[in-house]
Amino acid sequence: MADPILVGGVSVDPDDPCALWQALYNVKLRFISGERVEEVEIKSAITNRRVRYGKSDMTGIDAELARLQALCAEKTGGLRRRYAKRFRFTPSC
């Protein structure tokens, strides 16, 4: 077992892709909800500006989430898929 790492303030085992996926997904939700956004207000005699910004790489986070999800599915026995049978009803009359 490797030393735990902090992801979004949560201690996670880096060898467990399922735990890493959950922690990173929680970080992504915080970014989306605006929790990790900074707001700066600049006031002067001429203008009043308010700027909101946040540092994040959503494409990088999404790529890592997809990779971790595949590793987690491989570890837990794969994705469960539903197979529904199609019935063909014909009138008996």
Tab-separated table of N, CA and C in Angstrom:
chain	number	residue	atom	x	y	z
A	1	MET	N	0.847	-1.176	0.000
A	1	MET	CA	0.000	0.000	0.000
A	1	MET	C	0.894	1.241	0.000
A	2	ALA	N	0.612	2.139	-0.884
A	2	ALA	CA	1.364	3.388	-0.984
A	2	ALA	C	0.863	4.373	0.067
A	3	ASP	N	1.658	5.413	0.275
A	3	ASP	CA	1.258	6.453	1.217
A	3	ASP	C	0.014	7.154	0.692
A	4	PRO	N	-0.936	7.455	1.577
A	4	PRO	CA	-2.147	8.161	1.130
A	4	PRO	C	-1.812	9.552	0.597
A	5	ILE	N	-2.607	10.003	-0.364
A	5	ILE	CA	-2.459	11.341	-0.924
A	5	ILE	C	-3.731	12.134	-0.633
A	6	LEU	N	-3.626	13.445	-0.679
A	6	LEU	CA	-4.787	14.306	-0.471
A	6	LEU	C	-5.352	14.737	-1.811
A	7	VAL	N	-6.633	14.469	-2.015
A	7	VAL	CA	-7.348	14.906	-3.219
A	7	VAL	C	-8.580	15.657	-2.740
A	8	GLY	N	-8.576	16.941	-2.935
A	8	GLY	CA	-9.711	17.757	-2.495
A	8	GLY	C	-9.887	17.751	-0.991
A	9	GLY	N	-8.790	17.598	-0.245
A	9	GLY	CA	-8.866	17.598	1.206
A	9	GLY	C	-9.187	16.248	1.810
A	10	VAL	N	-9.315	15.202	0.975
A	10	VAL	CA	-9.633	13.862	1.449
A	10	VAL	C	-8.415	12.967	1.249
A	11	SER	N	-8.070	12.194	2.264
A	11	SER	CA	-6.946	11.267	2.170
A	11	SER	C	-7.390	10.027	1.400
A	12	VAL	N	-6.654	9.698	0.312
A	12	VAL	CA	-7.045	8.602	-0.580
A	12	VAL	C	-5.835	7.713	-0.843
A	13	ASP	N	-6.072	6.410	-0.936
A	13	ASP	CA	-5.033	5.458	-1.315
A	13	ASP	C	-4.815	5.571	-2.826
A	14	PRO	N	-3.605	5.908	-3.285
A	14	PRO	CA	-3.377	6.081	-4.730
A	14	PRO	C	-3.441	4.781	-5.523
A	15	ASP	N	-3.441	3.642	-4.839
A	15	ASP	CA	-3.545	2.353	-5.536
A	15	ASP	C	-4.985	1.902	-5.738
A	16	ASP	N	-5.949	2.653	-5.205
A	16	ASP	CA	-7.365	2.299	-5.333
A	16	ASP	C	-8.030	3.233	-6.341
A	17	PRO	N	-8.230	2.772	-7.592
A	17	PRO	CA	-8.803	3.663	-8.606
A	17	PRO	C	-10.237	4.083	-8.303
A	18	CYS	N	-10.987	3.240	-7.594
A	18	CYS	CA	-12.376	3.596	-7.277
A	18	CYS	C	-12.428	4.761	-6.287
A	19	ALA	N	-11.561	4.720	-5.273
A	19	ALA	CA	-11.515	5.812	-4.293
A	19	ALA	C	-10.983	7.090	-4.930
A	20	LEU	N	-9.987	6.949	-5.809
A	20	LEU	CA	-9.462	8.123	-6.517
A	20	LEU	C	-10.526	8.749	-7.402
A	21	TRP	N	-11.307	7.911	-8.096
A	21	TRP	CA	-12.368	8.415	-8.972
A	21	TRP	C	-13.379	9.213	-8.153
A	22	GLN	N	-13.796	8.659	-7.007
A	22	GLN	CA	-14.793	9.340	-6.185
A	22	GLN	C	-14.272	10.672	-5.672
A	23	ALA	N	-13.029	10.705	-5.217
A	23	ALA	CA	-12.457	11.949	-4.695
A	23	ALA	C	-12.321	12.995	-5.802
A	24	LEU	N	-11.859	12.580	-6.985
A	24	LEU	CA	-11.697	13.522	-8.094
A	24	LEU	C	-13.045	14.007	-8.604
A	25	TYR	N	-14.051	13.136	-8.599
A	25	TYR	CA	-15.394	13.538	-9.013
A	25	TYR	C	-15.947	14.605	-8.067
A	26	ASN	N	-15.681	14.445	-6.763
A	26	ASN	CA	-16.117	15.455	-5.796
A	26	ASN	C	-15.437	16.786	-6.042
A	27	VAL	N	-14.152	16.770	-6.408
A	27	VAL	CA	-13.434	17.999	-6.744
A	27	VAL	C	-14.069	18.654	-7.972
A	28	LYS	N	-14.406	17.849	-8.972
A	28	LYS	CA	-15.027	18.385	-10.190
A	28	LYS	C	-16.369	19.046	-9.858
A	29	LEU	N	-17.157	18.410	-8.995
A	29	LEU	CA	-18.440	19.000	-8.608
A	29	LEU	C	-18.248	20.341	-7.901
A	30	ARG	N	-17.190	20.459	-7.101
A	30	ARG	CA	-16.908	21.737	-6.440
A	30	ARG	C	-16.545	22.812	-7.457
A	31	PHE	N	-15.776	22.446	-8.480
A	31	PHE	CA	-15.436	23.404	-9.531
A	31	PHE	C	-16.689	23.857	-10.260
A	32	ILE	N	-17.555	22.902	-10.613
A	32	ILE	CA	-18.762	23.226	-11.365
A	32	ILE	C	-19.699	24.104	-10.543
A	33	SER	N	-19.801	23.830	-9.253
A	33	SER	CA	-20.720	24.595	-8.407
A	33	SER	C	-20.209	25.993	-8.079
A	34	GLY	N	-18.947	26.275	-8.426
A	34	GLY	CA	-18.405	27.599	-8.185
A	34	GLY	C	-17.724	27.741	-6.849
A	35	GLU	N	-17.549	26.641	-6.140
A	35	GLU	CA	-16.924	26.704	-4.829
A	35	GLU	C	-15.449	27.097	-4.914
A	36	ARG	N	-14.814	26.780	-6.023
A	36	ARG	CA	-13.395	27.081	-6.200
A	36	ARG	C	-13.187	28.312	-7.084
A	37	VAL	N	-14.079	29.236	-7.024
A	37	VAL	CA	-13.997	30.437	-7.855
A	37	VAL	C	-13.606	31.615	-6.973
A	38	GLU	N	-12.684	32.396	-7.454
A	38	GLU	CA	-12.260	33.614	-6.754
A	38	GLU	C	-12.920	34.820	-7.411
A	39	GLU	N	-13.221	35.802	-6.606
A	39	GLU	CA	-13.847	37.013	-7.121
A	39	GLU	C	-13.007	38.211	-6.697
A	40	VAL	N	-12.695	39.070	-7.667
A	40	VAL	CA	-11.903	40.260	-7.417
A	40	VAL	C	-12.718	41.465	-7.858
A	41	GLU	N	-12.758	42.492	-7.001
A	41	GLU	CA	-13.485	43.712	-7.343
A	41	GLU	C	-12.503	44.868	-7.374
A	42	ILE	N	-12.534	45.607	-8.471
A	42	ILE	CA	-11.646	46.755	-8.655
A	42	ILE	C	-12.514	48.005	-8.709
A	43	LYS	N	-12.301	48.882	-7.763
A	43	LYS	CA	-13.072	50.130	-7.711
A	43	LYS	C	-12.140	51.312	-7.928
A	44	SER	N	-12.596	52.224	-8.747
A	44	SER	CA	-11.868	53.477	-8.941
A	44	SER	C	-12.899	54.575	-9.189
A	45	ALA	N	-12.417	55.782	-9.382
A	45	ALA	CA	-13.331	56.895	-9.650
A	45	ALA	C	-14.000	56.750	-11.014
A	46	ILE	N	-13.344	56.034	-11.929
A	46	ILE	CA	-13.861	55.904	-13.287
A	46	ILE	C	-14.715	54.654	-13.470
A	47	THR	N	-14.299	53.574	-12.884
A	47	THR	CA	-14.970	52.306	-13.166
A	47	THR	C	-15.109	51.445	-11.913
A	48	ASN	N	-15.975	50.500	-12.036
A	48	ASN	CA	-16.169	49.501	-10.990
A	48	ASN	C	-16.255	48.143	-11.681
A	49	ARG	N	-15.223	47.313	-11.541
A	49	ARG	CA	-15.191	46.010	-12.226
A	49	ARG	C	-15.148	44.886	-11.214
A	50	ARG	N	-15.847	43.847	-11.524
A	50	ARG	CA	-15.829	42.635	-10.714
A	50	ARG	C	-15.470	41.477	-11.642
A	51	VAL	N	-14.444	40.737	-11.286
A	51	VAL	CA	-13.963	39.630	-12.116
A	51	VAL	C	-14.011	38.354	-11.298
A	52	ARG	N	-14.558	37.312	-11.900
A	52	ARG	CA	-14.590	35.992	-11.262
A	52	ARG	C	-13.731	35.056	-12.086
A	53	TYR	N	-12.892	34.312	-11.422
A	53	TYR	CA	-12.055	33.359	-12.145
A	53	TYR	C	-11.777	32.157	-11.254
A	54	GLY	N	-11.432	31.068	-11.908
A	54	GLY	CA	-11.067	29.842	-11.218
A	54	GLY	C	-10.109	29.061	-12.076
A	55	LYS	N	-9.145	28.449	-11.440
A	55	LYS	CA	-8.158	27.687	-12.184
A	55	LYS	C	-8.598	26.226	-12.210
A	56	SER	N	-8.865	25.733	-13.407
A	56	SER	CA	-9.221	24.320	-13.548
A	56	SER	C	-9.018	23.899	-14.994
A	57	ASP	N	-8.776	22.631	-15.160
A	57	ASP	CA	-8.606	22.035	-16.478
A	57	ASP	C	-9.655	20.931	-16.599
A	58	MET	N	-10.867	21.307	-17.023
A	58	MET	CA	-11.965	20.346	-17.063
A	58	MET	C	-11.699	19.190	-18.026
A	59	THR	N	-11.045	19.453	-19.144
A	59	THR	CA	-10.776	18.342	-20.077
A	59	THR	C	-9.797	17.364	-19.445
A	60	GLY	N	-8.814	17.874	-18.715
A	60	GLY	CA	-7.875	16.996	-18.025
A	60	GLY	C	-8.550	16.195	-16.922
A	61	ILE	N	-9.444	16.858	-16.179
A	61	ILE	CA	-10.183	16.163	-15.119
A	61	ILE	C	-11.078	15.092	-15.717
A	62	ASP	N	-11.779	15.408	-16.818
A	62	ASP	CA	-12.652	14.426	-17.462
A	62	ASP	C	-11.864	13.232	-17.995
A	63	ALA	N	-10.688	13.483	-18.567
A	63	ALA	CA	-9.865	12.393	-19.081
A	63	ALA	C	-9.392	11.487	-17.946
A	64	GLU	N	-8.992	12.081	-16.849
A	64	GLU	CA	-8.541	11.281	-15.704
A	64	GLU	C	-9.698	10.520	-15.083
A	65	LEU	N	-10.888	11.124	-15.024
A	65	LEU	CA	-12.064	10.420	-14.513
A	65	LEU	C	-12.401	9.209	-15.383
A	66	ALA	N	-12.309	9.352	-16.705
A	66	ALA	CA	-12.585	8.225	-17.605
A	66	ALA	C	-11.560	7.111	-17.411
A	67	ARG	N	-10.292	7.482	-17.243
A	67	ARG	CA	-9.245	6.479	-17.033
A	67	ARG	C	-9.455	5.737	-15.712
A	68	LEU	N	-9.754	6.485	-14.656
A	68	LEU	CA	-9.981	5.861	-13.352
A	68	LEU	C	-11.234	5.002	-13.343
A	69	GLN	N	-12.270	5.409	-14.071
A	69	GLN	CA	-13.490	4.619	-14.137
A	69	GLN	C	-13.227	3.287	-14.823
A	70	ALA	N	-12.415	3.298	-15.880
A	70	ALA	CA	-12.073	2.045	-16.562
A	70	ALA	C	-11.259	1.137	-15.648
A	71	LEU	N	-10.304	1.691	-14.915
A	71	LEU	CA	-9.514	0.893	-13.975
A	71	LEU	C	-10.372	0.339	-12.852
A	72	CYS	N	-11.314	1.139	-12.367
A	72	CYS	CA	-12.210	0.694	-11.301
A	72	CYS	C	-13.117	-0.434	-11.791
A	73	ALA	N	-13.639	-0.287	-13.006
A	73	ALA	CA	-14.496	-1.333	-13.572
A	73	ALA	C	-13.713	-2.624	-13.765
A	74	GLU	N	-12.465	-2.509	-14.180
A	74	GLU	CA	-11.613	-3.691	-14.355
A	74	GLU	C	-11.344	-4.360	-13.007
A	75	LYS	N	-11.139	-3.561	-11.983
A	75	LYS	CA	-10.844	-4.087	-10.654
A	75	LYS	C	-12.061	-4.775	-10.032
A	76	THR	N	-13.239	-4.213	-10.236
A	76	THR	CA	-14.449	-4.742	-9.601
A	76	THR	C	-15.195	-5.755	-10.459
A	77	GLY	N	-14.648	-6.122	-11.606
A	77	GLY	CA	-15.292	-7.147	-12.420
A	77	GLY	C	-16.040	-6.612	-13.616
A	78	GLY	N	-15.824	-5.382	-13.973
A	78	GLY	CA	-16.421	-4.827	-15.186
A	78	GLY	C	-17.720	-4.109	-14.935
A	79	LEU	N	-18.155	-3.439	-15.977
A	79	LEU	CA	-19.412	-2.713	-15.918
A	79	LEU	C	-20.571	-3.687	-16.039
A	80	ARG	N	-21.604	-3.401	-15.330
A	80	ARG	CA	-22.803	-4.236	-15.453
A	80	ARG	C	-23.678	-3.665	-16.559
A	81	ARG	N	-24.043	-4.495	-17.453
A	81	ARG	CA	-24.892	-4.056	-18.563
A	81	ARG	C	-26.233	-4.763	-18.476
A	82	ARG	N	-27.274	-4.045	-18.828
A	82	ARG	CA	-28.610	-4.641	-18.850
A	82	ARG	C	-28.921	-5.085	-20.250
A	83	TYR	N	-29.403	-6.265	-20.329
A	83	TYR	CA	-29.841	-6.782	-21.609
A	83	TYR	C	-31.329	-7.064	-21.511
A	84	ALA	N	-32.082	-6.361	-22.272
A	84	ALA	CA	-33.529	-6.563	-22.289
A	84	ALA	C	-33.885	-7.372	-23.533
A	85	LYS	N	-34.748	-8.322	-23.332
A	85	LYS	CA	-35.196	-9.123	-24.480
A	85	LYS	C	-36.289	-8.370	-25.216
A	86	ARG	N	-36.260	-8.496	-26.492
A	86	ARG	CA	-37.318	-7.884	-27.292
A	86	ARG	C	-38.367	-8.944	-27.578
A	87	PHE	N	-39.574	-8.580	-27.321
A	87	PHE	CA	-40.688	-9.479	-27.597
A	87	PHE	C	-41.437	-8.945	-28.796
A	88	ARG	N	-41.828	-9.839	-29.613
A	88	ARG	CA	-42.609	-9.460	-30.774
A	88	ARG	C	-44.013	-10.009	-30.584
A	89	PHE	N	-44.954	-9.109	-30.438
A	89	PHE	CA	-46.333	-9.518	-30.213
A	89	PHE	C	-47.066	-9.538	-31.546
A	90	THR	N	-47.675	-10.636	-31.800
A	90	THR	CA	-48.499	-10.770	-33.013
A	90	THR	C	-49.924	-11.034	-32.590
A	91	PRO	N	-50.851	-10.430	-33.257
A	91	PRO	CA	-52.259	-10.675	-32.890
A	91	PRO	C	-52.633	-12.127	-33.176
A	92	SER	N	-53.369	-12.732	-32.261
A	92	SER	CA	-53.769	-14.143	-32.433
A	92	SER	C	-55.051	-14.275	-33.227
A	93	CYS	N	-55.689	-13.197	-33.581
A	93	CYS	CA	-56.942	-13.276	-34.329
A	93	CYS	C	-56.700	-13.403	-35.803
